[in-house]
N, CA and C of each residue as an Amber inpcrd file, in Angstrom:
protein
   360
  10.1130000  24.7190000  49.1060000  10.6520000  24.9080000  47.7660000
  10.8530000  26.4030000  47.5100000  11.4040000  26.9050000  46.3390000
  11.9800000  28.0540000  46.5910000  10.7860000  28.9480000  45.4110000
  10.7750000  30.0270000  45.9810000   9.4200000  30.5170000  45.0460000
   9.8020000  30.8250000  43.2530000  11.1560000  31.1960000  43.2360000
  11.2680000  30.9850000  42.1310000  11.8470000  29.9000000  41.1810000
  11.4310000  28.5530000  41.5930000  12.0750000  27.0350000  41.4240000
  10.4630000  26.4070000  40.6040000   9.6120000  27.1760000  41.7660000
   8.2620000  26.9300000  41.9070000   7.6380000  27.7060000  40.6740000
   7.3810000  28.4960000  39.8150000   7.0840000  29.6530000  39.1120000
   7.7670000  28.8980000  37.6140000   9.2510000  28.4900000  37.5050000
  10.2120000  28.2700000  36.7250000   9.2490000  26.7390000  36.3460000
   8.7390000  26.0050000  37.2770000   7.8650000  24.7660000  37.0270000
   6.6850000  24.7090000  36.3620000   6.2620000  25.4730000  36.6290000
   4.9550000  25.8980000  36.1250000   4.8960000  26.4960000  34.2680000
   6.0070000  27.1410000  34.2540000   5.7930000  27.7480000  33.0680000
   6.6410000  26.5660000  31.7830000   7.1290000  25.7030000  32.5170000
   8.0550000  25.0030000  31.1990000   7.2220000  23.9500000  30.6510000
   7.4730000  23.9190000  29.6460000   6.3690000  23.5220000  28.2760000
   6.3400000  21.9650000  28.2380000   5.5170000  21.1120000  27.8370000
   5.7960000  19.7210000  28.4340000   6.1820000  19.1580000  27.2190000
   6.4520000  19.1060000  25.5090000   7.1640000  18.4170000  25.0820000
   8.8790000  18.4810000  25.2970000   9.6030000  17.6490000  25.2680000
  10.6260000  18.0700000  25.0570000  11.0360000  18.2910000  23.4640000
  12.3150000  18.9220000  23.6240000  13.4320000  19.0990000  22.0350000
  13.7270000  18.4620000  21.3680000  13.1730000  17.9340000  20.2700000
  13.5100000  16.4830000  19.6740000  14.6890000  17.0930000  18.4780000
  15.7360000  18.0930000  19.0910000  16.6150000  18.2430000  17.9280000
  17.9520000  18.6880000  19.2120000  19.3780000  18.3920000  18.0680000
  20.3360000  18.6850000  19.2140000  21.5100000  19.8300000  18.5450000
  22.3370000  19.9740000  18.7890000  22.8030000  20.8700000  17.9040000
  23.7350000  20.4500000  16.7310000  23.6900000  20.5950000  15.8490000
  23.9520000  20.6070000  14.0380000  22.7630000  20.0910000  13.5800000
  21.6320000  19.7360000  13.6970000  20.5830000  19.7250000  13.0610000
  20.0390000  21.4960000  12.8830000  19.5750000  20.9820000  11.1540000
  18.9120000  22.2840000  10.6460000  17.2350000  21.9270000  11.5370000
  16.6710000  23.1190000  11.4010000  15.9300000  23.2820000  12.2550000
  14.8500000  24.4120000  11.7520000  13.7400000  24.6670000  11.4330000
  13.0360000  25.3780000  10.9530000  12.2270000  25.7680000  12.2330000
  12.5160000  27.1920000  12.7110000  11.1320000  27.6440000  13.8580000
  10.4540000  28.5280000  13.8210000   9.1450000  27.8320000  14.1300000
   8.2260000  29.6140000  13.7960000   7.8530000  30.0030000  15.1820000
   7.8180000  31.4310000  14.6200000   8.1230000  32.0740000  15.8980000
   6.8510000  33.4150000  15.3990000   6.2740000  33.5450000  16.5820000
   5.2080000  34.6530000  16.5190000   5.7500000  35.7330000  16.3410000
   5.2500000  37.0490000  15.8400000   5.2550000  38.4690000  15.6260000
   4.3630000  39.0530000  15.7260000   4.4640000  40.1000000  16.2680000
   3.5250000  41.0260000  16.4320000   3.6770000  42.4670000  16.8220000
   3.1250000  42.9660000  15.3000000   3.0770000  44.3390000  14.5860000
   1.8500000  44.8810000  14.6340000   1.8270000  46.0180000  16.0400000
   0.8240000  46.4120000  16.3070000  -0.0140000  45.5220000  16.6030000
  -1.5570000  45.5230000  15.8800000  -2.2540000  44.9080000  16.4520000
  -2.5420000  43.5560000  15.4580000  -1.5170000  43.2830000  15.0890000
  -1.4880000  42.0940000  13.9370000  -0.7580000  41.4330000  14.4600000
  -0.8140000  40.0370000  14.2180000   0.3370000  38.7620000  14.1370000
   0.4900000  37.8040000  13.2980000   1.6810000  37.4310000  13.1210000
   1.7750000  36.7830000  12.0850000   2.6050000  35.3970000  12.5930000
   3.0160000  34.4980000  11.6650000   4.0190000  33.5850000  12.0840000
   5.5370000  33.5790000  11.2700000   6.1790000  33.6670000  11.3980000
   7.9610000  33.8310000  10.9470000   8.6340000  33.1020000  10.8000000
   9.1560000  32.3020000   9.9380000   9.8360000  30.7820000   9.8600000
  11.4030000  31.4990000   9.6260000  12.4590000  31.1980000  10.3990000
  13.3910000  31.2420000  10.6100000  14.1310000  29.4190000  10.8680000
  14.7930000  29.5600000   9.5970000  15.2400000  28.4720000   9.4100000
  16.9660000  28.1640000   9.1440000  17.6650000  27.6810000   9.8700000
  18.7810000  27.2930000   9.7100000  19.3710000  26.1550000  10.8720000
  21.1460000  26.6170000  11.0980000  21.7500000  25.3870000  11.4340000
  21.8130000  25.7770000  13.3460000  21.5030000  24.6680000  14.0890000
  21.4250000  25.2150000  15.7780000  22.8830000  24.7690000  16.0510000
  23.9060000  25.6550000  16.3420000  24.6420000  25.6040000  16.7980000
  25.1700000  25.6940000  18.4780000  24.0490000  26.3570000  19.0130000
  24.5340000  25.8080000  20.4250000  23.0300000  25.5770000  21.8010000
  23.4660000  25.0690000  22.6240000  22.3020000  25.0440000  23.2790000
  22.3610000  25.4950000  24.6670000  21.4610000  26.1750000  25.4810000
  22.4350000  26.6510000  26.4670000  21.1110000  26.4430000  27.8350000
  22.0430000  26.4990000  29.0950000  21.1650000  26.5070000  30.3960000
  20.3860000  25.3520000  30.5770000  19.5170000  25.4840000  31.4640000
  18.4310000  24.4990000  31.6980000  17.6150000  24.9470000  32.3700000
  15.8280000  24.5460000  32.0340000  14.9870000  24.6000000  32.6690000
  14.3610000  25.7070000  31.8440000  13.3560000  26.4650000  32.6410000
  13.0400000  27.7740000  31.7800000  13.8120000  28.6810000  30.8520000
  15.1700000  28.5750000  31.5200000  15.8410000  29.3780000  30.3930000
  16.5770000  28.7180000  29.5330000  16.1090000  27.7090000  29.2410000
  16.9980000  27.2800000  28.2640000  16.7620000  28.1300000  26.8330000
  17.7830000  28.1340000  26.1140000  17.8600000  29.0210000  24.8730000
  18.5640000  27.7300000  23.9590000  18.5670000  27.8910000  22.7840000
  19.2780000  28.0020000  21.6030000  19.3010000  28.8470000  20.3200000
  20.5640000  28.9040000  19.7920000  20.7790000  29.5620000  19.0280000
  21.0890000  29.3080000  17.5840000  20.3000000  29.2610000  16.7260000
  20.0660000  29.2600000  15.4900000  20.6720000  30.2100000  14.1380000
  21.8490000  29.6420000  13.0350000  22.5500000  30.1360000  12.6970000
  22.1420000  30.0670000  10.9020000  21.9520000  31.5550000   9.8720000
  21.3440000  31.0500000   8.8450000  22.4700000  31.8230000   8.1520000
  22.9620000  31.6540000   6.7730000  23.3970000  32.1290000   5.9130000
  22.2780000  33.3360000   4.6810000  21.8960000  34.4490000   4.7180000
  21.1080000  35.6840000   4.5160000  21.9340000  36.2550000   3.4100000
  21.7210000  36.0840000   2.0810000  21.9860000  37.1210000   0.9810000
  23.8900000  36.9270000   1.3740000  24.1680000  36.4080000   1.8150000
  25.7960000  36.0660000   1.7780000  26.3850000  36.6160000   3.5770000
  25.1230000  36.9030000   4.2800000  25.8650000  37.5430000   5.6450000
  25.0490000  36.4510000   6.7660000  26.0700000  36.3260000   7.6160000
  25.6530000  35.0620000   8.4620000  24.5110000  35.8600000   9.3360000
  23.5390000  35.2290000  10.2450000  22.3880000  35.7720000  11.0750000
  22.4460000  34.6830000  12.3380000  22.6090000  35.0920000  13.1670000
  22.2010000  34.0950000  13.8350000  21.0440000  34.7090000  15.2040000
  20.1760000  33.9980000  15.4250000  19.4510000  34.6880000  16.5390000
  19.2870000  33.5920000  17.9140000  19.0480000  33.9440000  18.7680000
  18.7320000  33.0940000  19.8140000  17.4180000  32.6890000  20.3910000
  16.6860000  31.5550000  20.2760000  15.3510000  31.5280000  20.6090000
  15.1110000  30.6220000  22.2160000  14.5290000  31.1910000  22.9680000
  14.1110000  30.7360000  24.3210000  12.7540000  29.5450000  24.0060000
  13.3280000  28.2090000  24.4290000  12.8150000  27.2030000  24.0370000
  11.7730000  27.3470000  24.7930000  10.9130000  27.8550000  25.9850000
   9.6980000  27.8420000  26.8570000   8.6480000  28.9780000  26.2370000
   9.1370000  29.9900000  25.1680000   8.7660000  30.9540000  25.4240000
   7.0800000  30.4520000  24.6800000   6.2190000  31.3640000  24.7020000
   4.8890000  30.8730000  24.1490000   5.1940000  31.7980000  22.9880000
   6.1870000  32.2850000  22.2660000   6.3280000  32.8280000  21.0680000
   6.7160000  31.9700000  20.3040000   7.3780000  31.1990000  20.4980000
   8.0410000  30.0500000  19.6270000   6.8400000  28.6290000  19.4950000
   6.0360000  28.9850000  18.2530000   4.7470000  27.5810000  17.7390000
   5.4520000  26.4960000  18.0530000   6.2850000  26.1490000  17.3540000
   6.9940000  25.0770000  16.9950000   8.6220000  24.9820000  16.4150000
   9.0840000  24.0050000  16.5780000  10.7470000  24.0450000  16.0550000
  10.7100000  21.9860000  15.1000000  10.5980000  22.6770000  13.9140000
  10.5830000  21.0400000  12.7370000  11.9460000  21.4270000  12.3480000
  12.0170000  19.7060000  12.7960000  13.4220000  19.6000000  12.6050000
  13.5070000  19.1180000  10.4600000  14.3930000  19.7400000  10.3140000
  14.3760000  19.1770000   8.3150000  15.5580000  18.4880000   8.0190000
  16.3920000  18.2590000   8.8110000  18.2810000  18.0420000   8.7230000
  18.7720000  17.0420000  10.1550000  18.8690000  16.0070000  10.2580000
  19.4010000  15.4780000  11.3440000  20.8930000  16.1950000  11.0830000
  21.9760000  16.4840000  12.0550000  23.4320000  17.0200000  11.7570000
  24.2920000  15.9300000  12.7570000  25.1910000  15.6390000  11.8490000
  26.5780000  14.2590000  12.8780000  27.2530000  15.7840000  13.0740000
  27.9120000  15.4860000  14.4980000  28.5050000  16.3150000  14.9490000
  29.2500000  16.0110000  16.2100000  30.6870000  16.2250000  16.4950000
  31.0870000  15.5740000  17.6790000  31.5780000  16.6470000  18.4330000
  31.1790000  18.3330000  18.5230000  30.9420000  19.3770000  19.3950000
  29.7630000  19.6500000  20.0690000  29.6930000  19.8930000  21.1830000
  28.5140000  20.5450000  21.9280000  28.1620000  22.2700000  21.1490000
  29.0280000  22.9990000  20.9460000  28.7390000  24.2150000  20.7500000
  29.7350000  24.1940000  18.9150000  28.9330000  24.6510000  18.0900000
  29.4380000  24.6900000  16.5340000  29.8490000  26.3640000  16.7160000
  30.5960000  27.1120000  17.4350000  30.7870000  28.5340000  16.8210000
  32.0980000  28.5420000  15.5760000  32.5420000  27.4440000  15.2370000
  33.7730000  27.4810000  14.3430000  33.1070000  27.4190000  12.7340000
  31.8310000  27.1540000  12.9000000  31.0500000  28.0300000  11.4380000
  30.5130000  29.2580000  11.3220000  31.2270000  29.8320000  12.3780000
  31.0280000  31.5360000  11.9000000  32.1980000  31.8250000  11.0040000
  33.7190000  31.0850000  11.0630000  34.2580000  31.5780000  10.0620000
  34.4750000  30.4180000   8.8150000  33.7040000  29.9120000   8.8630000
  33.8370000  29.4210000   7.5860000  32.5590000  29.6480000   6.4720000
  33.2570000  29.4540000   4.9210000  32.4040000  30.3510000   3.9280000
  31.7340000  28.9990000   2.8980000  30.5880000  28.9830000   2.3380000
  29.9830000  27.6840000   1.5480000  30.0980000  26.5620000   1.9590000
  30.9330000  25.5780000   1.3560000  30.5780000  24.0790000   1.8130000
  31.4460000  23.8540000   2.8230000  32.1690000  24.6810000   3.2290000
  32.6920000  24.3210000   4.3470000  31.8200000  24.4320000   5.7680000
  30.9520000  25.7670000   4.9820000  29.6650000  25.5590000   6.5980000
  29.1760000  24.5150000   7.0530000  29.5620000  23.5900000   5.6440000
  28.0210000  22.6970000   5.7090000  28.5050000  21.6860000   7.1540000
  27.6610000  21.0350000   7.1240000  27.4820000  19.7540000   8.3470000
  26.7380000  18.2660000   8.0660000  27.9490000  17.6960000   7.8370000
  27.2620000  16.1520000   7.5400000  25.9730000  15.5080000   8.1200000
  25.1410000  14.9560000   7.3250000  24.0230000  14.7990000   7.3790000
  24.6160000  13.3420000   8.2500000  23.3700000  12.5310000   9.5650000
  23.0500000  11.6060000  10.7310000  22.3740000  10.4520000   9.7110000
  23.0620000   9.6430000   9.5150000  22.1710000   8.2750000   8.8000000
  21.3840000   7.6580000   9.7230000  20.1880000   7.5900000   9.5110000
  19.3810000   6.7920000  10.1310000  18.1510000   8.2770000  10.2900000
  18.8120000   9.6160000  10.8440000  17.6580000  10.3760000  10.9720000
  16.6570000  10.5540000  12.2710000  17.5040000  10.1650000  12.9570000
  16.4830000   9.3740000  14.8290000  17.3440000  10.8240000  15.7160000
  16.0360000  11.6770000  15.9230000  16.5600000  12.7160000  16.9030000
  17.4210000  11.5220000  18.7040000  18.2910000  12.8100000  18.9660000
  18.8950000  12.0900000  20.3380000  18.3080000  13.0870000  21.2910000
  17.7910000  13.0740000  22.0000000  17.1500000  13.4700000  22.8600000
  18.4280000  13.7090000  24.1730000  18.6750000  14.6670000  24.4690000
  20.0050000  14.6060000  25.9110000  18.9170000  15.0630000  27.3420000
């Protein structure tokens, strides 16, 4: 096996993602200032999901005082507590970047009746 196949196994986290992308998504995510830490809830819409395995990432998109934010969080990392899902999202794109230009309710994203994460 290949040593870094082997390493990449070891470190990936054993629940899986019970959210997919257009679900809102609330994640806290550790900080640490100096010799303090705290926890950081960064909450908005996941618009895309990317890679596989250790590196998988997604990227999380919030509307801030009227300016869009979006950051990218590495789903293995041991910084990221948890990701609660608050919003199932219907959506028939893999990647949402066409709500970067749109402004209020047009951001929005129809809410999933029933509410049952899909697991891919």
């Amino acid at each position: 096996m290949d040593y870094i196949k082997k390493i990449e196994n070891e470190q990936i986290k054993e629940g899986k993602e019970t959210f997919s992308v257009g679900d809102t998504v609330k994640v806290y995510f550790k900080i640490i200032e100096g010799t303090t830490e705290r926890v950081q809830v960064f909450e908005g819409t996941v618009i895309a999901l990317n890679n596989s395995g250790v590196r998988r990432t997604f990227t999380v998109r919030k509307i801030s005082y009227g300016v869009g934010v979006e950051r990218i969080f590495p789903l293995a990392s041991p910084r990221v507590e948890k990701v609660e899902v608050t919003r199932f999202g219907k959506v028939r794109r893999a990647k949402l970047y066409y709500l970067r230009d749109k402004v209020g309710k047009q951001a929005k994203v129809k809410e999933r009746v029933g509410g049952k994460a899909t697991a891919k």
